[in-house]
Coordinates of C-alpha atoms in Angstrom, one line a residue:
Chain A
M1 CA 0.0 0.0 0.0
T2 CA 1.4 3.3 -1.0
E3 CA 1.1 6.4 1.0
T4 CA -1.6 7.7 -1.4
E5 CA -3.5 4.4 -1.2
F6 CA -3.3 4.6 2.5
L7 CA -4.7 8.1 2.6
L8 CA -7.5 7.1 0.2
W9 CA -8.4 4.2 2.4
V10 CA -8.3 6.4 5.5
R11 CA -10.4 9.1 3.8
G12 CA -12.8 6.6 2.2
P13 CA -13.9 3.3 3.7
A14 CA -12.3 3.9 7.1
L15 CA -14.0 7.2 7.6
Q16 CA -17.3 5.7 6.6
I17 CA -17.0 2.9 9.0
A18 CA -15.9 5.2 11.8
T19 CA -18.8 7.6 11.1
I20 CA -21.3 4.8 11.2
V21 CA -20.0 3.4 14.5
F22 CA -19.8 6.9 15.9
V23 CA -23.3 8.1 15.0
L24 CA -25.2 4.8 15.6
G25 CA -23.2 4.1 18.7
I26 CA -24.0 7.4 20.3
V27 CA -27.7 7.1 19.5
A28 CA -27.8 3.5 20.8
R29 CA -26.0 4.4 24.0
I30 CA -28.2 7.4 24.7
L31 CA -31.3 5.3 24.1
Q32 CA -29.9 2.5 26.3
M33 CA -29.5 5.0 29.1
V34 CA -32.7 7.0 28.8
M35 CA -35.0 4.0 28.1
L36 CA -34.2 2.6 31.6
G37 CA -36.7 5.3 32.6
R38 CA -37.5 6.3 36.1
K39 CA -40.4 6.0 38.4
A40 CA -43.0 8.8 38.5
N41 CA -42.7 10.9 41.6
L42 CA -45.8 10.7 43.7
A43 CA -44.8 13.3 46.3
E44 CA -46.4 16.7 45.9
A45 CA -44.0 18.9 43.9
R46 CA -42.8 22.2 45.4
G47 CA -41.1 23.3 42.2
S48 CA -40.7 22.4 38.6
A49 CA -38.6 19.4 37.7
L50 CA -38.3 20.5 34.1
A51 CA -37.2 24.1 34.9
G52 CA -34.7 22.7 37.5
G53 CA -33.3 20.2 35.0
L54 CA -32.8 22.8 32.3
R55 CA -31.4 25.2 34.7
T56 CA -28.8 22.8 36.1
M57 CA -27.8 21.8 32.5
V58 CA -26.4 25.3 32.2
T59 CA -25.5 26.4 35.7
R60 CA -23.4 23.3 36.5
S61 CA -20.8 24.7 34.1
V62 CA -19.9 27.3 36.7
P63 CA -18.6 26.0 40.1
D64 CA -19.5 27.7 43.4
K65 CA -16.7 29.7 45.0
G66 CA -15.7 27.1 47.6
T67 CA -15.5 24.4 45.1
F68 CA -13.4 26.6 42.8
Q69 CA -11.0 27.2 45.6
R70 CA -10.7 23.5 46.4
S71 CA -10.4 22.2 42.9
T72 CA -8.8 25.1 41.1
F73 CA -6.5 23.2 38.9
T74 CA -9.1 20.6 37.8
I75 CA -11.5 23.4 36.9
V76 CA -9.1 25.8 35.2
S77 CA -7.4 23.1 33.2
G78 CA -10.7 21.5 32.3
Y79 CA -12.0 24.8 30.9
I80 CA -8.8 25.4 28.9
F81 CA -8.6 22.1 27.2
H82 CA -12.4 21.8 26.5
I83 CA -12.4 25.3 24.9
G84 CA -9.1 24.4 23.2
L85 CA -10.6 21.3 21.7
F86 CA -13.7 23.2 20.5
V87 CA -11.5 25.9 18.9
T88 CA -9.1 23.5 17.2
I89 CA -11.9 21.1 16.0
F90 CA -14.6 23.6 14.9
L91 CA -12.9 26.9 14.2
F92 CA -9.9 25.7 12.2
A93 CA -10.4 26.8 8.5
P94 CA -9.5 23.4 6.9
H95 CA -11.9 21.6 9.2
I96 CA -14.7 23.9 8.3
L97 CA -13.8 23.4 4.6
L98 CA -14.1 19.6 5.1
V99 CA -17.6 20.0 6.7
D100 CA -18.6 22.3 3.9
E101 CA -17.5 19.7 1.3
V102 CA -19.4 16.9 3.0
F103 CA -22.5 18.6 4.4
G104 CA -22.5 21.9 2.7
L105 CA -22.4 23.7 6.0
S106 CA -20.0 26.5 6.7
W107 CA -19.2 29.1 9.4
P108 CA -16.4 31.6 10.0
A109 CA -13.0 30.3 11.1
L110 CA -10.6 31.8 13.5
P111 CA -7.3 33.1 12.0
T112 CA -5.0 30.1 11.6
P113 CA -2.2 31.5 13.9
V114 CA -4.8 31.8 16.7
V115 CA -5.9 28.2 16.2
D116 CA -2.2 27.2 16.1
A117 CA -1.5 28.9 19.4
T118 CA -4.6 27.4 20.9
A119 CA -3.4 23.9 19.8
V120 CA -0.1 24.5 21.6
V121 CA -1.9 25.6 24.8
T122 CA -4.3 22.7 24.6
I123 CA -1.5 20.1 24.1
I124 CA 0.4 21.5 27.1
T125 CA -2.8 21.6 29.2
L126 CA -3.6 18.0 28.3
L127 CA -0.1 16.9 29.3
A128 CA -0.6 18.8 32.6
V129 CA -3.9 17.1 33.1
L130 CA -2.3 13.7 32.6
I131 CA 0.5 14.6 35.1
H132 CA -2.2 15.8 37.5
R133 CA -4.1 12.5 37.1
L134 CA -0.9 10.5 37.8
K135 CA 0.2 12.6 40.8
D136 CA -3.1 13.6 42.6
P137 CA -3.8 10.9 45.2
V138 CA -7.5 10.8 44.6
M139 CA -7.3 10.9 40.8
R140 CA -4.6 8.3 40.6
F141 CA -6.6 6.1 42.9
L142 CA -9.8 6.4 40.9
S143 CA -8.2 6.1 37.4
G144 CA -8.0 2.9 35.5
F145 CA -7.1 1.8 32.0
S146 CA -10.2 3.5 30.4
D147 CA -9.3 6.8 31.9
Y148 CA -5.8 6.8 30.3
L149 CA -7.2 5.4 27.1
V150 CA -9.7 8.2 26.8
W151 CA -6.9 10.7 27.5
L152 CA -4.7 9.1 24.8
V153 CA -7.4 9.1 22.0
T154 CA -8.2 12.7 22.8
F155 CA -4.6 13.7 22.7
L156 CA -3.6 11.9 19.5
P157 CA -5.7 13.9 17.0
L158 CA -4.5 17.1 18.5
L159 CA -0.9 16.0 18.4
T160 CA -1.1 14.5 14.9
G161 CA -3.0 17.6 13.7
Y162 CA -0.3 19.9 15.0
I163 CA 2.5 17.9 13.4
A164 CA 0.6 17.6 10.1
F165 CA 0.0 21.3 10.0
H166 CA 3.7 22.0 10.6
R167 CA 4.8 19.2 8.3
I168 CA 7.3 17.7 10.8
G169 CA 9.1 14.4 10.0
L170 CA 7.0 12.5 7.4
S171 CA 5.5 13.4 4.1
P172 CA 2.4 15.6 4.1
T173 CA 0.3 12.7 2.7
M174 CA 1.4 10.4 5.5
L175 CA 0.9 13.1 8.1
I176 CA -2.6 13.9 7.1
A177 CA -3.5 10.2 6.8
L178 CA -2.2 9.6 10.4
H179 CA -4.2 12.6 11.6
I180 CA -7.4 11.3 10.1
L181 CA -6.7 7.8 11.4
S182 CA -6.3 9.2 14.9
V183 CA -9.6 11.0 14.6
E184 CA -11.3 7.7 13.4
L185 CA -9.8 5.9 16.5
L186 CA -11.5 8.5 18.6
M187 CA -14.8 8.2 16.8
V188 CA -14.9 4.4 17.0
L189 CA -14.1 4.3 20.7
F190 CA -16.3 7.3 21.5
P191 CA -19.6 5.4 22.1
F192 CA -18.0 2.7 24.2
T193 CA -16.0 4.8 26.6
K194 CA -16.5 7.7 28.9
L195 CA -16.0 10.0 25.9
M196 CA -19.8 9.6 25.9
H197 CA -19.9 12.1 28.7
T198 CA -19.8 14.8 26.0
F199 CA -23.5 14.0 25.6
S200 CA -24.5 12.1 28.7
L201 CA -23.4 14.9 31.0
F202 CA -26.3 17.0 29.9
I203 CA -28.7 14.1 30.6
A204 CA -27.0 13.7 34.0
R205 CA -27.2 17.4 34.8
Y206 CA -30.9 17.4 33.7
Y207 CA -31.8 14.6 36.1
N208 CA -29.8 16.2 38.9
G209 CA -31.5 19.5 38.4
A210 CA -34.9 17.9 38.0
I211 CA -34.6 15.9 41.2
A212 CA -33.7 19.0 43.1
G213 CA -36.1 21.3 41.2
Y214 CA -39.0 19.1 42.1
K215 CA -38.2 19.9 45.7
G216 CA -37.8 23.6 45.0
V217 CA -34.0 23.6 45.2
H218 CA -31.6 24.9 42.7
S219 CA -28.8 22.4 42.2
Chain B
M1 CA -34.9 -9.0 56.6
S2 CA -34.8 -12.8 56.6
G3 CA -32.1 -14.5 54.6
P4 CA -30.0 -11.9 53.1
S5 CA -27.7 -13.1 50.2
L6 CA -25.4 -11.8 47.5
E7 CA -28.1 -12.8 44.9
K8 CA -30.7 -10.7 46.7
G9 CA -28.3 -7.8 46.9
L10 CA -27.4 -7.9 43.2
A11 CA -31.1 -8.2 42.3
A12 CA -31.8 -5.1 44.4
F13 CA -29.0 -3.3 42.6
R14 CA -30.5 -4.2 39.2
E15 CA -33.9 -3.0 40.5
Q16 CA -32.4 0.3 41.5
I17 CA -30.6 1.0 38.3
D18 CA -32.6 3.6 36.3
A19 CA -32.0 6.2 33.7
P20 CA -30.4 8.8 36.0
V21 CA -28.1 6.1 37.5
A22 CA -27.0 5.1 33.9
A23 CA -26.5 8.7 32.9
F24 CA -24.5 9.4 36.1
F25 CA -22.1 6.5 35.8
N26 CA -21.7 7.0 32.1
S27 CA -20.7 10.7 32.7
C28 CA -18.1 10.3 35.5
M29 CA -14.7 11.2 34.3
H30 CA -12.9 10.5 37.6
C31 CA -12.0 14.1 38.1
G32 CA -12.1 13.7 41.9
M33 CA -14.0 16.9 42.6
C34 CA -16.6 15.0 44.7
A35 CA -13.8 14.1 47.1
D36 CA -13.2 17.7 48.0
A37 CA -17.0 18.2 48.5
C38 CA -17.1 15.4 51.1
L39 CA -16.2 15.9 54.7
F40 CA -15.4 12.2 55.0
Y41 CA -12.6 12.8 52.5
T42 CA -11.4 16.3 53.4
E43 CA -11.0 15.3 57.0
T44 CA -9.3 12.0 56.4
K45 CA -7.6 12.4 53.1
D46 CA -8.4 8.8 52.4
P47 CA -9.1 8.4 48.6
T48 CA -11.3 5.3 49.2
R49 CA -13.8 7.8 50.8
T50 CA -14.2 9.7 47.5
P51 CA -18.0 9.7 47.0
I52 CA -18.1 8.2 43.6
Y53 CA -15.8 5.3 44.7
K54 CA -18.3 4.4 47.4
L55 CA -20.6 3.3 44.5
E56 CA -18.1 1.0 42.8
P57 CA -20.0 -2.3 43.2
L58 CA -23.2 -0.7 41.9
R59 CA -21.2 0.8 39.0
K60 CA -19.8 -2.6 38.2
V61 CA -23.2 -4.2 38.0
W62 CA -24.4 -1.3 35.7
Q63 CA -21.3 -1.6 33.5
Q64 CA -21.4 -5.4 33.2
E65 CA -25.1 -5.7 32.7
Y66 CA -26.4 -2.4 31.2
T67 CA -23.7 -1.5 28.6
F68 CA -22.8 -3.1 25.3
W69 CA -19.1 -3.2 26.1
G70 CA -19.7 -4.6 29.6
R71 CA -22.1 -7.3 28.4
S72 CA -19.6 -8.4 25.7
M73 CA -16.8 -8.6 28.2
K74 CA -19.1 -10.6 30.5
A75 CA -20.1 -12.9 27.7
L76 CA -16.5 -13.5 27.0
G77 CA -15.8 -14.2 30.7
M78 CA -13.5 -11.2 30.9
S79 CA -15.1 -9.3 33.7
K80 CA -15.0 -10.0 37.4
P81 CA -18.5 -10.2 39.0
V82 CA -19.2 -8.4 42.2
T83 CA -18.5 -10.7 45.2
D84 CA -19.9 -10.9 48.7
E85 CA -16.5 -10.0 50.1
E86 CA -16.5 -6.9 48.0
L87 CA -19.8 -5.8 49.3
G88 CA -18.5 -6.5 52.8
Q89 CA -15.6 -4.2 52.2
W90 CA -17.9 -1.5 50.9
E91 CA -20.1 -1.5 54.0
E92 CA -17.9 0.9 55.8
L93 CA -17.8 3.3 52.8
V94 CA -21.6 3.2 52.1
Y95 CA -22.9 3.5 55.7
D96 CA -20.1 4.9 58.0
S97 CA -18.6 7.3 55.5
C98 CA -21.7 8.8 54.0
T99 CA -24.5 10.8 55.6
L100 CA -26.4 11.1 52.3
C101 CA -25.8 14.9 52.8
G102 CA -25.7 15.4 49.0
R103 CA -23.0 18.0 48.9
C104 CA -21.1 16.0 46.3
S105 CA -24.3 16.0 44.2
M106 CA -24.1 19.8 44.1
V107 CA -20.4 19.9 43.0
C108 CA -20.0 17.2 40.4
P109 CA -19.3 19.0 37.1
V110 CA -21.1 16.4 35.0
G111 CA -24.1 16.6 37.4
N112 CA -24.1 13.3 39.1
D113 CA -26.5 13.0 42.0
I114 CA -24.2 10.7 44.0
A115 CA -26.3 10.8 47.2
Y116 CA -29.3 9.6 45.1
M117 CA -27.2 6.6 44.1
I118 CA -25.9 5.9 47.6
R119 CA -29.5 5.8 48.8
K120 CA -30.2 3.2 46.1
M121 CA -27.0 1.3 46.7
R122 CA -28.0 0.8 50.4
E123 CA -31.0 -1.2 49.2
G124 CA -28.6 -3.8 47.7
M125 CA -26.2 -3.7 50.6
A126 CA -29.0 -4.4 53.1
A127 CA -30.5 -7.2 50.9
A128 CA -27.0 -8.7 50.8
G129 CA -26.7 -8.6 54.6
H130 CA -24.0 -5.9 54.7
A131 CA -25.6 -3.2 56.8
P132 CA -24.1 -2.1 60.1
D133 CA -25.3 -3.8 63.3
G134 CA -26.3 -0.5 64.9
L135 CA -28.7 0.4 62.0
I136 CA -30.1 -3.2 61.9
G137 CA -30.9 -2.9 65.6
A138 CA -32.5 0.6 65.2
T139 CA -34.5 -0.7 62.3
K140 CA -35.8 -3.8 64.2
R141 CA -36.8 -1.5 67.1
A142 CA -38.6 0.8 64.8
V143 CA -40.6 -2.1 63.3
T144 CA -41.4 -4.0 66.5
I145 CA -41.5 -1.2 69.1
G146 CA -42.3 1.8 66.9
S147 CA -39.2 3.8 67.6
P148 CA -35.5 3.3 66.7
M149 CA -34.6 4.2 70.2
G150 CA -37.2 1.9 71.7
V151 CA -39.5 4.7 73.0
K152 CA -42.9 3.4 73.7
L153 CA -46.2 5.2 74.1
P154 CA -46.1 5.2 78.0
A155 CA -42.8 7.1 77.8
L156 CA -44.4 9.7 75.5
Q157 CA -47.4 9.9 77.8
A158 CA -45.2 10.5 80.8
Q159 CA -43.3 13.3 78.9
I160 CA -46.7 14.8 77.9
R161 CA -47.8 14.9 81.5
H162 CA -44.6 16.7 82.5
I163 CA -44.9 19.2 79.7
E164 CA -48.6 19.9 80.5
E165 CA -47.6 20.5 84.2
D166 CA -44.7 22.8 83.1
T167 CA -46.6 24.8 80.6
G168 CA -50.2 24.6 81.9
L169 CA -51.2 23.8 78.3
E170 CA -52.9 20.8 76.9
I171 CA -51.0 18.4 74.6
P172 CA -53.9 16.9 72.6
L173 CA -53.5 13.2 72.0
D174 CA -55.6 11.5 69.2
R175 CA -57.8 14.5 68.6
E176 CA -59.8 14.1 65.4
G177 CA -60.4 16.8 62.8
V178 CA -57.7 19.2 63.8
D179 CA -55.4 21.0 61.4
Y180 CA -52.1 19.4 62.2
M181 CA -50.9 16.0 63.3
C182 CA -47.4 16.5 64.8
L183 CA -44.7 13.8 64.5
L184 CA -41.8 13.7 66.9
S185 CA -38.4 12.0 66.7
S186 CA -37.5 9.7 69.6
M187 CA -34.7 12.1 70.3
E188 CA -37.1 14.9 70.9
I189 CA -39.3 12.7 73.1
M190 CA -36.5 11.6 75.3
N191 CA -33.9 14.4 75.2
F192 CA -35.7 17.5 74.0
P193 CA -39.2 17.6 75.5
E194 CA -38.8 21.4 75.2
Y195 CA -39.6 21.0 71.5
T196 CA -43.1 19.6 72.3
A197 CA -43.6 22.3 74.9
A198 CA -42.6 24.9 72.3
L199 CA -45.2 23.5 69.9
A200 CA -47.9 23.8 72.6
K201 CA -47.0 27.4 73.3
I202 CA -46.7 28.6 69.7
F203 CA -49.9 26.8 68.6
H204 CA -51.8 28.1 71.6
Q205 CA -50.8 31.6 70.8
A206 CA -51.5 31.3 67.1
G207 CA -54.8 29.5 67.6
V208 CA -53.7 26.4 65.7
T209 CA -55.4 23.1 66.3
W210 CA -53.2 20.1 66.5
T211 CA -52.7 16.7 67.9
I212 CA -50.2 13.8 68.4
S213 CA -51.3 10.3 67.4
S214 CA -50.7 7.6 70.0
E215 CA -50.4 5.1 67.1
A216 CA -47.9 7.0 64.9
F217 CA -45.9 9.6 66.8
E218 CA -42.5 8.5 65.6
A219 CA -41.2 10.7 62.8
T220 CA -37.9 9.0 62.0
N221 CA -37.6 6.2 59.4
S222 CA -34.7 3.7 59.9
G223 CA -35.9 1.8 56.8
I224 CA -34.7 4.6 54.6
Q225 CA -31.4 5.0 56.4
I226 CA -30.6 1.3 56.2
G227 CA -32.1 0.9 52.7
V228 CA -35.0 -1.5 53.1
S229 CA -37.9 0.0 51.2
E230 CA -40.4 -2.5 52.5
I231 CA -39.7 -1.5 56.1
A232 CA -39.5 2.2 55.2
A233 CA -43.0 1.8 53.5
E234 CA -44.4 0.1 56.6
L235 CA -43.2 2.9 58.8
V236 CA -44.7 5.5 56.5
Q237 CA -47.9 3.6 56.2
R238 CA -48.4 3.9 60.0
I239 CA -48.3 7.7 59.7
V240 CA -50.6 7.6 56.7
D241 CA -53.1 5.5 58.6
A242 CA -53.0 7.7 61.7
A243 CA -53.4 10.9 59.6
E244 CA -56.4 9.5 57.8
K245 CA -58.0 8.2 60.9
L246 CA -57.6 11.5 62.7
K247 CA -58.7 13.4 59.5
V248 CA -56.0 16.0 59.8
K249 CA -55.3 18.5 57.0
A250 CA -51.5 18.2 57.4
V251 CA -48.8 16.3 59.1
I252 CA -45.9 18.2 60.6
S253 CA -42.4 16.8 60.3
P254 CA -40.4 17.8 63.4
E255 CA -36.9 19.2 63.8
C256 CA -35.3 16.2 62.2
G257 CA -33.7 16.1 58.8
H258 CA -34.2 12.6 57.5
A259 CA -37.7 12.3 59.0
Y260 CA -38.7 15.2 56.7
M261 CA -37.1 13.6 53.6
A262 CA -38.7 10.3 54.6
I263 CA -42.3 11.5 54.9
R264 CA -42.3 14.5 52.6
W265 CA -40.3 13.3 49.6
E266 CA -40.0 9.5 49.8
G267 CA -43.2 8.7 51.7
P268 CA -45.8 8.7 48.9
N269 CA -43.3 6.9 46.6
L270 CA -42.7 4.2 49.2
V271 CA -46.4 3.5 49.8
G272 CA -47.2 3.9 46.1
K273 CA -49.8 6.6 46.2
P274 CA -50.1 10.3 46.8
F275 CA -51.1 11.4 50.3
D276 CA -54.6 12.9 51.0
F277 CA -53.0 15.2 53.4
K278 CA -50.2 17.7 53.2
V279 CA -46.8 17.1 54.7
V280 CA -45.0 20.2 56.0
H281 CA -41.9 20.9 58.0
I282 CA -42.3 22.7 61.3
L283 CA -40.2 25.6 59.9
E284 CA -42.6 25.9 57.0
V285 CA -45.5 26.1 59.5
L286 CA -43.8 28.6 61.6
D287 CA -42.9 30.8 58.6
E288 CA -46.5 30.7 57.4
L289 CA -47.7 31.8 60.9
R290 CA -45.1 34.6 60.8
E291 CA -46.3 35.7 57.4
Q292 CA -49.9 35.7 58.6
G293 CA -48.9 37.8 61.6
R294 CA -49.9 35.0 64.0
L295 CA -46.5 34.7 65.5
K296 CA -46.1 37.5 68.0
I297 CA -42.6 37.9 69.2
T298 CA -41.0 40.0 71.9
G299 CA -37.4 40.7 72.5
K300 CA -34.4 39.4 70.6
E301 CA -31.5 37.1 71.2
M302 CA -28.6 39.5 71.6
Q303 CA -25.7 37.1 71.2
R304 CA -24.2 36.5 67.8
L305 CA -26.1 33.6 66.3
T306 CA -25.5 31.4 63.2
Y307 CA -27.6 28.7 61.6
H308 CA -26.7 25.2 60.7
D309 CA -28.8 23.9 57.7
P310 CA -29.7 20.3 58.3
C311 CA -28.9 18.6 54.9
Q312 CA -32.2 16.9 54.4
I313 CA -34.2 20.0 55.3
A314 CA -32.2 22.5 53.2
R315 CA -30.2 21.0 50.3
R316 CA -32.2 17.8 50.0
G317 CA -35.5 19.2 51.3
G318 CA -35.9 22.7 50.0
V319 CA -36.5 24.5 53.3
L320 CA -33.9 27.3 53.1
E321 CA -35.5 30.7 53.3
Q322 CA -37.9 30.0 56.1
P323 CA -35.4 29.5 58.9
R324 CA -33.6 32.8 57.9
R325 CA -36.9 34.8 57.9
L326 CA -37.7 33.3 61.3
L327 CA -34.2 34.1 62.7
D328 CA -34.6 37.6 61.4
M329 CA -37.5 38.0 63.9
I330 CA -35.6 36.8 66.9
A331 CA -31.9 37.4 66.3
D332 CA -30.3 40.8 66.7
D333 CA -26.9 39.7 65.4
F334 CA -27.3 36.9 62.9
V335 CA -24.3 35.8 60.8
E336 CA -24.1 33.2 58.0
M337 CA -21.3 30.7 58.0
P338 CA -19.3 30.5 54.8
E339 CA -21.0 28.1 52.4
A340 CA -24.2 28.2 54.4
G341 CA -27.5 27.2 52.8
V342 CA -27.5 24.9 49.9
M343 CA -23.8 24.3 50.1
N344 CA -23.6 23.8 53.9
W345 CA -21.3 21.2 55.4
C346 CA -23.0 18.3 57.0
C347 CA -22.5 17.8 60.8
G348 CA -21.3 14.3 60.0
A349 CA -24.0 12.2 61.8
G350 CA -26.9 12.1 59.4
G351 CA -28.1 9.3 57.1
G352 CA -27.9 6.7 59.8
V353 CA -24.3 7.4 60.9
S354 CA -25.4 8.3 64.4
S355 CA -27.2 5.0 64.8
N356 CA -24.0 3.1 63.8
E357 CA -21.7 2.9 66.8
R358 CA -18.9 1.7 64.7
A359 CA -18.8 5.2 63.1
D360 CA -18.6 7.1 66.4
D361 CA -14.9 8.0 66.1
L362 CA -15.1 8.8 62.4
R363 CA -18.1 11.2 62.8
L364 CA -16.3 13.1 65.5
K365 CA -13.1 13.3 63.4
V366 CA -15.0 14.7 60.4
F367 CA -16.7 17.2 62.7
N368 CA -13.5 19.2 62.2
R369 CA -15.1 20.5 59.0
K370 CA -18.0 22.0 60.9
K371 CA -15.5 23.4 63.5
E372 CA -13.7 25.3 60.8
Q373 CA -16.9 26.6 59.3
L374 CA -17.9 27.8 62.8
D375 CA -14.5 29.2 63.6
A376 CA -14.9 31.5 60.6
V377 CA -17.8 33.4 62.1
Q378 CA -17.1 33.4 65.9
A379 CA -20.7 32.8 66.7
E380 CA -21.9 32.8 70.3
G381 CA -24.9 30.5 69.6
L382 CA -25.6 27.8 67.0
V383 CA -29.2 27.4 65.9
S384 CA -30.4 24.4 64.0
A385 CA -33.6 22.5 63.3
C386 CA -32.7 18.8 63.6
A387 CA -32.5 16.9 66.8
N388 CA -30.0 14.5 65.3
C389 CA -27.7 17.3 64.2
R390 CA -28.2 18.9 67.6
I391 CA -27.0 15.9 69.6
H392 CA -24.0 15.5 67.3
L393 CA -23.2 19.2 67.2
E394 CA -23.2 19.2 71.0
E395 CA -20.9 16.2 71.1
G396 CA -18.6 17.6 68.5
L397 CA -18.3 21.0 70.1
E398 CA -17.4 19.3 73.4
E399 CA -14.9 17.1 71.6
Y400 CA -13.2 20.1 70.1
H401 CA -13.4 22.2 73.3
M402 CA -15.7 24.8 71.8
D403 CA -18.0 26.6 74.2
L404 CA -21.1 27.2 72.1
P405 CA -24.7 26.6 73.0
V406 CA -26.8 24.7 70.4
L407 CA -30.3 26.0 70.1
S408 CA -33.5 24.6 68.5
L409 CA -35.1 27.2 66.2
T410 CA -38.6 26.2 67.2
E411 CA -37.7 26.3 70.9
T412 CA -36.0 29.7 70.6
I413 CA -39.0 31.2 68.9
A414 CA -41.2 29.8 71.7
E415 CA -39.0 31.6 74.3
H416 CA -39.7 34.9 72.5
L417 CA -43.5 34.6 72.3
A418 CA -45.2 37.7 73.4
E419 CA -47.3 37.5 76.6
D420 CA -50.7 35.9 75.9
K421 CA -53.4 38.5 76.3
S422 CA -56.3 36.1 76.0

């Protein structure tokens, strides 16, 4: 297989398989979760479960003061790398071009140097996050294989993308193929790992807020 | 609770797993923030006491039986099933190291209601025979005698006679058609008869009709704390039967945190139907009387007071503003502790911990969290609205050599009632 053939396979059949697994997997996992259902609450409500649920879906993004002081690194690094991932994935001109080609959807990009700098910051933050996980007594104790796997498959597309953009080492064809392959790895593992939290956290927050909201408490 | 077994425990786990549990487990990224929200971790620095880790056996059952990946691994014989020994190891984490205070549920960035899951996990732990002896004893007494502390009707009647002599007011027993049926915790009957006296004084002044049922006066519910829904339902049913028999408009939950959660929020769900009467917390009743101008107060407490929110009344119960409005009437110098209200720190003895002698040293150790919160405001009096918190607060303050009186909000209000003109 030549480099070009490899790229064509990665961009063709591999991408199709990954996309199918990604989309169907996410839908199936969400259904699997939600369809477990929950019992109707027979206690007289004091507040609205719906309003509480929707509210917590948003407000849980902002920690209270005491929590921020106790978990500063986790919160700040979490913010940085999540925003960094969003910027590098969705606001990088070549990515938007790709979406435009496939779906005919397009939106404004950030200037490439800005995205490039964001990528560097995000890579450094993700490395710091890994070191934190390995050093913090609680996080190290809680973490298992899947936590490190999830970190790795999130990190690889960022790293390969950065290397491909700066054309370091291998040929441009090989670099872009490896970058796409790393994204496919992420997509295939996504529905079966905690990467699903991207979607399920909103469901979790909804339930949390709904349970509290029913009792008239903002959670 | 005849014949507990691992199978029964795991079956109970399966029965408890619902959409929220699946969404919660699926979303946990092991960030560890719940550890810093939990006084059992912050005061021991023991990572096994991280709230989400206390649920590990329940999570395993969810993962192995409710996810594609887990089921595949299980089918291939590549997963380790939950064992009886494992549940035995977790007993200390699920019962001794958690008061169901729900502070972690407020902090989790993905929104996991961890306390909701601990409550569920205890159903499986109890069914598997891994509940603490202290709680098993309290639960047995609650079922057979009617009170976790073994308080019987004659003891209540004796206290009522004393209170009637002291106050010159009647404590109506089994009176039909009144507005309120008051529940009491055993702790209040035996240790704080002043609470019942306060009710008599306040209701007399406000012209509220009320009664205590001789058949269902106990407010607490050990069935919920240990995690046996059948028993919890039986205890709730006694109250329902008494309230219906006496045709009261509402049942008043006393100054007890979990009793309120049990009857107000879990009660109808346990017995499987909505109540025909209302359930209100005493602080809600007092605040309503205040609003209607029926609470006539004279004089104020001059020392600097602060208020400890009982977890199940405030964060898990929704009664947050009422105590503050009431305190505003009677406190000249009221100060809030840092993180008071919905983010308040638990005293360390709720959720059945105080009935579990094995946890005695631990609950006093973690009281250090409360001490630090109190130190920040230099209060001269600590007001609360839960007899269980109160006993533990008093014990904790003594342990840490802090000279601070612990006051009941209801009792303090009764002390400031204006002279009766009638």
